[in-house]
Structures are given as structure tokens and as C-alpha cells.
Amino acid sequence: MSLRSLTKTLLRLEINAPRVATRRALTTSTVLRTADRPLRPMPSPIPQSSQVLTFKEDYTSVHPTTPGHSFGGNGLHATAPEASVSEATLGIASGESVTEQDRLIMKNDPLLSQVVNTLMRDGRKALMQRLIGEALIEIRRQTNANPYTVFRDALDMCSPLMGLTSRKLHAKVVRVPQPLGHRQRIRRALLWVYKATQRRSERTFPKRLSGEILDVINGRSAALKDKLNLHKDVMANRAYIQAK
């Protein structure tokens, strides 16, 4: 990504970013200006409350399955590489328990393989494959939809567009915005979702993970707030975009 396109991306983020009240916004002159011309509410990237996914509602009738997500709703899209859902992933988690076919799909699919490798602990890959498979089974049971599509769309919704790296500029260390690759964005989203699952009250990890994925789809997850906070930090440090 060139410097010009990166600057345009930051400007679009600034335009689409929601207004946040500051101390300066509470002055008399500012209040008079806003009273003459009130600010219009910006469109939210979170689905409306009327689109909350119910227990027996069909997922595909509410949420589109097109890869990619938008930030701010005004034409700024970060689309993941086109990846059609194969026939193998359509049949994942179709039973009541995790089978060897499900493990083979998770091993060969790039997204599920990254999920397993990112979340597993102490090299226990078989255990994490079983837990992810049980979470997908729970998603299919609650939504009556393809759990792979629901899982992919949820990660796509809470994956950030840009990140921050520390770099030394003269005598101080600054945080420089930079665009993230597809795998980097998925990893950020996974870690945010995993952190949110640790605050849930369900007893097992598959139920916590499936519940958090559905909360992301319905716009109630803390992972969406983490994504928005990161974009705000990117806008706050946009002055250092040319730092080398």
C-alpha cells in the first residue's frame, strides 16, 4: 500500500469515526455552534437491534455471507481474499460429536487451521480441534445455519483494518499506523474474541466460544469495542504516519 492510499484510508477513518466528547467540546462557543447545527448521528457498523439473531431464526436471511466488512458504513471496505465455501466445509460439524472428517477439514482449511494453531496451548492440537468442533456444533444447533460461514463472518466483523507499531522518532518512541495483512487481522480478532470468552459464565469453552461468536454477529461483543478503540488510536497517531 502506497503512502497516498494509506493517507486516504486514514482520512476516511477520520470521517467515519464517531464523535467523542472532549473537554474542549464543553466550552460555551462550541455549544453555541452545535446548537445552531446539531451533529447528525453517524451510521454504526454494528447490526441494528431488530436484526438480533434468535434461537430458531435463519442466519442467512439476516446476515449476508459476502466476505469482507465495512467500517463506518460510508464506502470504506476491507475485503478478505475471496474464499468460497467448499463442499467439505459445508458438511463440518453436521453430527452430534466431532468426527475424523471434521478434524481433517480443520487441518486443511486455512482459516480453521489458523484458529486451532492460535488458540491451542502446550502443543495440544487434537484437544483444540475437538473444542473448536464442539463450538461449531453448538453454533449449528442454535442458528440452523452453516457454522463455518457464521464463524468466518464473525471474525471478519471484528478484525481491524490497521494496527500500530512502535518506532523511534528523534528522541522519543511513537506509535506509527500501518495496514494489517489478512492473517494479522484474523489473529487480532481471534485474541479479542478469546479474551471476551474468559469473562463469560458458561462452564465449558465450546459454549463460551459459540456464545461469543453469536454476540459478535448480533453486535454485543466486547471484541467489537476493542476493534473500535484500536481504530481510534490509529486516528490519534495519524500524524506519525510518515515516520521511518
PDB file of C-alpha atoms in Angstrom:
ATOM      1  CA  MET A   1       0.000   0.000   0.000  1.00  0.00           C
ATOM      2  CA  SER A   2       1.450   3.361  -1.064  1.00  0.00           C
ATOM      3  CA  LEU A   3       1.700   6.394   1.200  1.00  0.00           C
ATOM      4  CA  ARG A   4      -1.037   8.235  -0.724  1.00  0.00           C
ATOM      5  CA  SER A   5      -3.544   5.378  -0.440  1.00  0.00           C
ATOM      6  CA  LEU A   6      -2.669   4.909   3.242  1.00  0.00           C
ATOM      7  CA  THR A   7      -3.313   8.614   3.875  1.00  0.00           C
ATOM      8  CA  LYS A   8      -6.675   8.382   2.088  1.00  0.00           C
ATOM      9  CA  THR A   9      -7.594   5.391   4.252  1.00  0.00           C
ATOM     10  CA  LEU A  10      -6.810   7.346   7.414  1.00  0.00           C
ATOM     11  CA  LEU A  11      -8.852  10.308   6.199  1.00  0.00           C
ATOM     12  CA  ARG A  12     -11.830   8.044   5.550  1.00  0.00           C
ATOM     13  CA  LEU A  13     -11.443   6.537   9.016  1.00  0.00           C
ATOM     14  CA  GLU A  14     -11.444  10.050  10.463  1.00  0.00           C
ATOM     15  CA  ILE A  15     -14.609  10.969   8.567  1.00  0.00           C
ATOM     16  CA  ASN A  16     -16.434   7.792   9.571  1.00  0.00           C
ATOM     17  CA  ALA A  17     -15.236   7.741  13.180  1.00  0.00           C
ATOM     18  CA  PRO A  18     -17.976   8.502  15.735  1.00  0.00           C
ATOM     19  CA  ARG A  19     -17.803  11.820  17.571  1.00  0.00           C
ATOM     20  CA  VAL A  20     -16.376  11.593  21.081  1.00  0.00           C
ATOM     21  CA  ALA A  21     -16.958  14.388  23.594  1.00  0.00           C
ATOM     22  CA  THR A  22     -13.837  16.087  24.980  1.00  0.00           C
ATOM     23  CA  ARG A  23     -13.206  18.925  27.404  1.00  0.00           C
ATOM     24  CA  ARG A  24     -12.885  21.363  24.545  1.00  0.00           C
ATOM     25  CA  ALA A  25     -16.307  20.323  23.287  1.00  0.00           C
ATOM     26  CA  LEU A  26     -17.844  21.578  26.537  1.00  0.00           C
ATOM     27  CA  THR A  27     -16.867  25.234  26.034  1.00  0.00           C
ATOM     28  CA  THR A  28     -19.505  27.933  25.513  1.00  0.00           C
ATOM     29  CA  SER A  29     -18.540  28.750  21.946  1.00  0.00           C
ATOM     30  CA  THR A  30     -18.648  25.119  20.909  1.00  0.00           C
ATOM     31  CA  VAL A  31     -22.059  24.596  22.490  1.00  0.00           C
ATOM     32  CA  LEU A  32     -23.431  27.616  20.586  1.00  0.00           C
ATOM     33  CA  ARG A  33     -22.110  26.314  17.278  1.00  0.00           C
ATOM     34  CA  THR A  34     -23.506  22.839  17.809  1.00  0.00           C
ATOM     35  CA  ALA A  35     -26.839  24.300  18.939  1.00  0.00           C
ATOM     36  CA  ASP A  36     -27.217  26.086  15.599  1.00  0.00           C
ATOM     37  CA  ARG A  37     -26.335  22.997  13.608  1.00  0.00           C
ATOM     38  CA  PRO A  38     -26.657  19.746  15.594  1.00  0.00           C
ATOM     39  CA  LEU A  39     -24.423  16.856  14.649  1.00  0.00           C
ATOM     40  CA  ARG A  40     -26.032  14.071  12.690  1.00  0.00           C
ATOM     41  CA  PRO A  41     -25.542  10.574  14.129  1.00  0.00           C
ATOM     42  CA  MET A  42     -23.043   8.512  12.167  1.00  0.00           C
ATOM     43  CA  PRO A  43     -24.095   5.069  10.913  1.00  0.00           C
ATOM     44  CA  SER A  44     -22.904   2.253  13.140  1.00  0.00           C
ATOM     45  CA  PRO A  45     -21.032  -0.823  11.822  1.00  0.00           C
ATOM     46  CA  ILE A  46     -22.907  -2.928  14.407  1.00  0.00           C
ATOM     47  CA  PRO A  47     -26.161  -4.555  13.233  1.00  0.00           C
ATOM     48  CA  GLN A  48     -29.413  -2.986  14.433  1.00  0.00           C
ATOM     49  CA  SER A  49     -31.172  -4.452  17.463  1.00  0.00           C
ATOM     50  CA  SER A  50     -34.035  -5.507  15.212  1.00  0.00           C
ATOM     51  CA  GLN A  51     -31.646  -7.915  13.492  1.00  0.00           C
ATOM     52  CA  VAL A  52     -30.697  -9.817  16.655  1.00  0.00           C
ATOM     53  CA  LEU A  53     -30.312 -13.495  15.888  1.00  0.00           C
ATOM     54  CA  THR A  54     -32.940 -15.547  17.690  1.00  0.00           C
ATOM     55  CA  PHE A  55     -32.743 -19.208  18.617  1.00  0.00           C
ATOM     56  CA  LYS A  56     -34.588 -20.579  15.573  1.00  0.00           C
ATOM     57  CA  GLU A  57     -34.022 -17.740  13.116  1.00  0.00           C
ATOM     58  CA  ASP A  58     -32.246 -18.479   9.880  1.00  0.00           C
ATOM     59  CA  TYR A  59     -28.830 -16.816   9.867  1.00  0.00           C
ATOM     60  CA  THR A  60     -28.585 -16.357   6.122  1.00  0.00           C
ATOM     61  CA  SER A  61     -31.844 -14.375   5.976  1.00  0.00           C
ATOM     62  CA  VAL A  62     -30.443 -11.700   8.322  1.00  0.00           C
ATOM     63  CA  HIS A  63     -26.714 -11.506   7.646  1.00  0.00           C
ATOM     64  CA  PRO A  64     -25.124 -11.637   4.180  1.00  0.00           C
ATOM     65  CA  THR A  65     -22.351 -14.149   3.646  1.00  0.00           C
ATOM     66  CA  THR A  66     -20.191 -11.972   1.389  1.00  0.00           C
ATOM     67  CA  PRO A  67     -16.547 -11.874   2.607  1.00  0.00           C
ATOM     68  CA  GLY A  68     -15.261  -8.524   3.879  1.00  0.00           C
ATOM     69  CA  HIS A  69     -16.574  -5.878   6.264  1.00  0.00           C
ATOM     70  CA  SER A  70     -17.009  -2.123   6.314  1.00  0.00           C
ATOM     71  CA  PHE A  71     -16.018   0.445   8.912  1.00  0.00           C
ATOM     72  CA  GLY A  72     -18.310   3.418   9.352  1.00  0.00           C
ATOM     73  CA  GLY A  73     -20.676   2.428   6.558  1.00  0.00           C
ATOM     74  CA  ASN A  74     -19.506   5.031   4.011  1.00  0.00           C
ATOM     75  CA  GLY A  75     -17.718   3.014   1.372  1.00  0.00           C
ATOM     76  CA  LEU A  76     -14.539   2.014   3.231  1.00  0.00           C
ATOM     77  CA  HIS A  77     -14.243  -1.729   2.788  1.00  0.00           C
ATOM     78  CA  ALA A  78     -11.502  -4.129   3.776  1.00  0.00           C
ATOM     79  CA  THR A  79     -12.273  -7.309   1.949  1.00  0.00           C
ATOM     80  CA  ALA A  80     -10.548 -10.551   2.768  1.00  0.00           C
ATOM     81  CA  PRO A  81      -9.175 -12.684  -0.048  1.00  0.00           C
ATOM     82  CA  GLU A  82     -12.024 -14.334  -1.889  1.00  0.00           C
ATOM     83  CA  ALA A  83     -12.554 -17.780  -0.419  1.00  0.00           C
ATOM     84  CA  SER A  84     -15.618 -19.721  -1.476  1.00  0.00           C
ATOM     85  CA  VAL A  85     -17.052 -22.197   1.000  1.00  0.00           C
ATOM     86  CA  SER A  86     -16.139 -25.645  -0.269  1.00  0.00           C
ATOM     87  CA  GLU A  87     -18.404 -28.670  -0.116  1.00  0.00           C
ATOM     88  CA  ALA A  88     -16.232 -30.104   2.645  1.00  0.00           C
ATOM     89  CA  THR A  89     -16.730 -27.124   4.957  1.00  0.00           C
ATOM     90  CA  LEU A  90     -20.483 -27.196   4.279  1.00  0.00           C
ATOM     91  CA  GLY A  91     -20.610 -30.579   5.988  1.00  0.00           C
ATOM     92  CA  ILE A  92     -18.479 -29.696   9.011  1.00  0.00           C
ATOM     93  CA  ALA A  93     -19.995 -30.237  12.450  1.00  0.00           C
ATOM     94  CA  SER A  94     -23.048 -31.924  10.940  1.00  0.00           C
ATOM     95  CA  GLY A  95     -23.249 -34.597  13.646  1.00  0.00           C
ATOM     96  CA  GLU A  96     -23.580 -34.553  17.421  1.00  0.00           C
ATOM     97  CA  SER A  97     -19.860 -35.117  18.007  1.00  0.00           C
ATOM     98  CA  VAL A  98     -16.540 -34.275  16.371  1.00  0.00           C
ATOM     99  CA  THR A  99     -15.517 -36.877  13.781  1.00  0.00           C
ATOM    100  CA  GLU A 100     -12.261 -37.603  11.996  1.00  0.00           C
ATOM    101  CA  GLN A 101     -13.710 -35.923   8.909  1.00  0.00           C
ATOM    102  CA  ASP A 102     -14.172 -32.728  10.930  1.00  0.00           C
ATOM    103  CA  ARG A 103     -10.562 -32.907  12.118  1.00  0.00           C
ATOM    104  CA  LEU A 104      -9.373 -33.372   8.537  1.00  0.00           C
ATOM    105  CA  ILE A 105     -11.360 -30.305   7.423  1.00  0.00           C
ATOM    106  CA  MET A 106      -9.887 -28.214  10.248  1.00  0.00           C
ATOM    107  CA  LYS A 107      -6.414 -29.367   9.265  1.00  0.00           C
ATOM    108  CA  ASN A 108      -6.757 -28.461   5.570  1.00  0.00           C
ATOM    109  CA  ASP A 109      -8.853 -25.287   5.805  1.00  0.00           C
ATOM    110  CA  PRO A 110      -6.627 -22.159   6.148  1.00  0.00           C
ATOM    111  CA  LEU A 111      -8.986 -20.298   8.495  1.00  0.00           C
ATOM    112  CA  LEU A 112      -9.758 -23.154  10.877  1.00  0.00           C
ATOM    113  CA  SER A 113      -6.113 -24.216  10.868  1.00  0.00           C
ATOM    114  CA  GLN A 114      -5.077 -20.717  11.951  1.00  0.00           C
ATOM    115  CA  VAL A 115      -7.774 -20.706  14.645  1.00  0.00           C
ATOM    116  CA  VAL A 116      -6.548 -24.006  16.074  1.00  0.00           C
ATOM    117  CA  ASN A 117      -2.871 -23.033  15.959  1.00  0.00           C
ATOM    118  CA  THR A 118      -3.542 -19.642  17.567  1.00  0.00           C
ATOM    119  CA  LEU A 119      -5.712 -20.854  20.444  1.00  0.00           C
ATOM    120  CA  MET A 120      -4.041 -24.153  21.324  1.00  0.00           C
ATOM    121  CA  ARG A 121      -1.868 -24.379  24.454  1.00  0.00           C
ATOM    122  CA  ASP A 122       1.210 -26.555  25.078  1.00  0.00           C
ATOM    123  CA  GLY A 123       1.004 -28.074  21.588  1.00  0.00           C
ATOM    124  CA  ARG A 124      -2.272 -29.913  22.315  1.00  0.00           C
ATOM    125  CA  LYS A 125      -3.679 -29.534  18.812  1.00  0.00           C
ATOM    126  CA  ALA A 126      -6.035 -32.529  18.963  1.00  0.00           C
ATOM    127  CA  LEU A 127      -7.699 -31.110  22.075  1.00  0.00           C
ATOM    128  CA  MET A 128      -8.207 -27.700  20.479  1.00  0.00           C
ATOM    129  CA  GLN A 129      -9.601 -29.301  17.302  1.00  0.00           C
ATOM    130  CA  ARG A 130     -12.178 -31.113  19.424  1.00  0.00           C
ATOM    131  CA  LEU A 131     -13.125 -27.916  21.298  1.00  0.00           C
ATOM    132  CA  ILE A 132     -13.452 -25.879  18.090  1.00  0.00           C
ATOM    133  CA  GLY A 133     -15.519 -28.666  16.542  1.00  0.00           C
ATOM    134  CA  GLU A 134     -17.869 -28.732  19.545  1.00  0.00           C
ATOM    135  CA  ALA A 135     -18.230 -24.942  19.315  1.00  0.00           C
ATOM    136  CA  LEU A 136     -19.189 -25.254  15.630  1.00  0.00           C
ATOM    137  CA  ILE A 137     -21.732 -27.945  16.510  1.00  0.00           C
ATOM    138  CA  GLU A 138     -23.251 -25.601  19.103  1.00  0.00           C
ATOM    139  CA  ILE A 139     -23.427 -22.780  16.539  1.00  0.00           C
ATOM    140  CA  ARG A 140     -25.209 -25.063  14.047  1.00  0.00           C
ATOM    141  CA  ARG A 141     -27.642 -26.168  16.767  1.00  0.00           C
ATOM    142  CA  GLN A 142     -28.560 -22.585  17.729  1.00  0.00           C
ATOM    143  CA  THR A 143     -28.656 -20.946  14.283  1.00  0.00           C
ATOM    144  CA  ASN A 144     -29.637 -23.805  11.954  1.00  0.00           C
ATOM    145  CA  ALA A 145     -27.016 -22.464   9.513  1.00  0.00           C
ATOM    146  CA  ASN A 146     -23.589 -23.448   8.253  1.00  0.00           C
ATOM    147  CA  PRO A 147     -21.346 -22.873  11.320  1.00  0.00           C
ATOM    148  CA  TYR A 148     -18.269 -22.271   9.175  1.00  0.00           C
ATOM    149  CA  THR A 149     -19.942 -19.286   7.481  1.00  0.00           C
ATOM    150  CA  VAL A 150     -21.135 -17.870  10.811  1.00  0.00           C
ATOM    151  CA  PHE A 151     -17.677 -18.276  12.363  1.00  0.00           C
ATOM    152  CA  ARG A 152     -15.917 -16.697   9.369  1.00  0.00           C
ATOM    153  CA  ASP A 153     -18.275 -13.717   9.227  1.00  0.00           C
ATOM    154  CA  ALA A 154     -17.927 -13.101  12.967  1.00  0.00           C
ATOM    155  CA  LEU A 155     -14.131 -12.974  12.745  1.00  0.00           C
ATOM    156  CA  ASP A 156     -14.393 -10.721   9.703  1.00  0.00           C
ATOM    157  CA  MET A 157     -16.654  -8.295  11.596  1.00  0.00           C
ATOM    158  CA  CYS A 158     -14.218  -7.763  14.477  1.00  0.00           C
ATOM    159  CA  SER A 159     -10.936  -7.848  12.523  1.00  0.00           C
ATOM    160  CA  PRO A 160      -9.222  -4.413  12.399  1.00  0.00           C
ATOM    161  CA  LEU A 161      -8.115  -2.613   9.259  1.00  0.00           C
ATOM    162  CA  MET A 162      -4.904  -1.119  10.651  1.00  0.00           C
ATOM    163  CA  GLY A 163      -2.555  -1.540  13.586  1.00  0.00           C
ATOM    164  CA  LEU A 164       0.144   0.373  15.437  1.00  0.00           C
ATOM    165  CA  THR A 165       3.872  -0.320  15.650  1.00  0.00           C
ATOM    166  CA  SER A 166       6.371   1.368  17.959  1.00  0.00           C
ATOM    167  CA  ARG A 167       9.137   3.285  16.228  1.00  0.00           C
ATOM    168  CA  LYS A 168      11.783   5.687  17.481  1.00  0.00           C
ATOM    169  CA  LEU A 169      11.467   9.225  16.127  1.00  0.00           C
ATOM    170  CA  HIS A 170      14.318  11.506  17.180  1.00  0.00           C
ATOM    171  CA  ALA A 171      14.353  11.343  20.995  1.00  0.00           C
ATOM    172  CA  LYS A 172      11.011   9.649  21.620  1.00  0.00           C
ATOM    173  CA  VAL A 173       9.182   6.465  20.708  1.00  0.00           C
ATOM    174  CA  VAL A 174       5.994   6.975  18.684  1.00  0.00           C
ATOM    175  CA  ARG A 175       3.235   4.621  17.547  1.00  0.00           C
ATOM    176  CA  VAL A 176       3.010   4.524  13.766  1.00  0.00           C
ATOM    177  CA  PRO A 177      -0.166   3.335  11.950  1.00  0.00           C
ATOM    178  CA  GLN A 178       0.265   0.604   9.376  1.00  0.00           C
ATOM    179  CA  PRO A 179      -2.153  -1.618   7.406  1.00  0.00           C
ATOM    180  CA  LEU A 180      -2.540  -5.219   8.528  1.00  0.00           C
ATOM    181  CA  GLY A 181      -2.456  -8.315   6.362  1.00  0.00           C
ATOM    182  CA  HIS A 182      -5.307 -10.816   6.271  1.00  0.00           C
ATOM    183  CA  ARG A 183      -3.726 -13.285   8.716  1.00  0.00           C
ATOM    184  CA  GLN A 184      -2.718 -10.450  11.045  1.00  0.00           C
ATOM    185  CA  ARG A 185      -6.285  -9.156  11.132  1.00  0.00           C
ATOM    186  CA  ILE A 186      -7.672 -12.631  11.823  1.00  0.00           C
ATOM    187  CA  ARG A 187      -5.163 -13.138  14.644  1.00  0.00           C
ATOM    188  CA  ARG A 188      -6.137  -9.830  16.294  1.00  0.00           C
ATOM    189  CA  ALA A 189      -9.814 -10.764  16.065  1.00  0.00           C
ATOM    190  CA  LEU A 190      -9.178 -14.236  17.498  1.00  0.00           C
ATOM    191  CA  LEU A 191      -7.304 -12.877  20.507  1.00  0.00           C
ATOM    192  CA  TRP A 192     -10.039 -10.334  21.201  1.00  0.00           C
ATOM    193  CA  VAL A 193     -12.755 -12.990  20.970  1.00  0.00           C
ATOM    194  CA  TYR A 194     -10.752 -15.332  23.206  1.00  0.00           C
ATOM    195  CA  LYS A 195     -10.296 -12.566  25.795  1.00  0.00           C
ATOM    196  CA  ALA A 196     -14.040 -11.925  25.743  1.00  0.00           C
ATOM    197  CA  THR A 197     -14.819 -15.627  26.272  1.00  0.00           C
ATOM    198  CA  GLN A 198     -12.887 -15.583  29.549  1.00  0.00           C
ATOM    199  CA  ARG A 199     -15.469 -13.187  31.029  1.00  0.00           C
ATOM    200  CA  ARG A 200     -18.467 -15.392  30.199  1.00  0.00           C
ATOM    201  CA  SER A 201     -20.286 -17.552  32.724  1.00  0.00           C
ATOM    202  CA  GLU A 202     -20.690 -20.758  30.696  1.00  0.00           C
ATOM    203  CA  ARG A 203     -18.836 -23.708  32.182  1.00  0.00           C
ATOM    204  CA  THR A 204     -17.267 -25.182  29.030  1.00  0.00           C
ATOM    205  CA  PHE A 205     -15.060 -23.495  26.442  1.00  0.00           C
ATOM    206  CA  PRO A 206     -17.135 -24.578  23.386  1.00  0.00           C
ATOM    207  CA  LYS A 207     -20.274 -22.964  24.852  1.00  0.00           C
ATOM    208  CA  ARG A 208     -18.372 -19.791  25.761  1.00  0.00           C
ATOM    209  CA  LEU A 209     -16.815 -19.559  22.285  1.00  0.00           C
ATOM    210  CA  SER A 210     -20.068 -20.231  20.424  1.00  0.00           C
ATOM    211  CA  GLY A 211     -21.916 -17.715  22.605  1.00  0.00           C
ATOM    212  CA  GLU A 212     -19.288 -15.058  21.966  1.00  0.00           C
ATOM    213  CA  ILE A 213     -19.363 -15.689  18.203  1.00  0.00           C
ATOM    214  CA  LEU A 214     -23.131 -15.156  18.185  1.00  0.00           C
ATOM    215  CA  ASP A 215     -22.678 -12.000  20.287  1.00  0.00           C
ATOM    216  CA  VAL A 216     -20.281 -10.684  17.634  1.00  0.00           C
ATOM    217  CA  ILE A 217     -22.872 -11.348  14.938  1.00  0.00           C
ATOM    218  CA  ASN A 218     -25.534  -9.563  16.995  1.00  0.00           C
ATOM    219  CA  GLY A 219     -23.246  -6.609  17.810  1.00  0.00           C
ATOM    220  CA  ARG A 220     -22.963  -7.224  21.562  1.00  0.00           C
ATOM    221  CA  SER A 221     -19.384  -8.485  21.870  1.00  0.00           C
ATOM    222  CA  ALA A 222     -16.527  -6.668  23.583  1.00  0.00           C
ATOM    223  CA  ALA A 223     -14.319  -7.637  20.625  1.00  0.00           C
ATOM    224  CA  LEU A 224     -16.143  -5.037  18.507  1.00  0.00           C
ATOM    225  CA  LYS A 225     -15.314  -2.379  21.108  1.00  0.00           C
ATOM    226  CA  ASP A 226     -11.646  -3.420  21.038  1.00  0.00           C
ATOM    227  CA  LYS A 227     -11.632  -3.011  17.263  1.00  0.00           C
ATOM    228  CA  LEU A 228     -13.197   0.455  17.519  1.00  0.00           C
ATOM    229  CA  ASN A 229     -10.695   1.505  20.215  1.00  0.00           C
ATOM    230  CA  LEU A 230      -7.790   0.408  18.019  1.00  0.00           C
ATOM    231  CA  HIS A 231      -9.122   2.469  15.107  1.00  0.00           C
ATOM    232  CA  LYS A 232      -9.426   5.478  17.433  1.00  0.00           C
ATOM    233  CA  ASP A 233      -5.779   5.030  18.489  1.00  0.00           C
ATOM    234  CA  VAL A 234      -4.786   4.847  14.825  1.00  0.00           C
ATOM    235  CA  MET A 235      -6.534   8.151  14.168  1.00  0.00           C
ATOM    236  CA  ALA A 236      -4.918   9.733  17.237  1.00  0.00           C
ATOM    237  CA  ASN A 237      -1.447   8.782  15.926  1.00  0.00           C
ATOM    238  CA  ARG A 238      -2.023   9.585  12.249  1.00  0.00           C
ATOM    239  CA  ALA A 239       0.498  12.452  12.468  1.00  0.00           C
ATOM    240  CA  TYR A 240       3.328   9.893  12.662  1.00  0.00           C
ATOM    241  CA  ILE A 241       2.341   8.024   9.502  1.00  0.00           C
ATOM    242  CA  GLN A 242       5.454   9.260   7.656  1.00  0.00           C
ATOM    243  CA  ALA A 243       7.853   8.302  10.456  1.00  0.00           C
ATOM    244  CA  LYS A 244      10.579   5.937   9.266  1.00  0.00           C
TER     245      LYS A 244
END
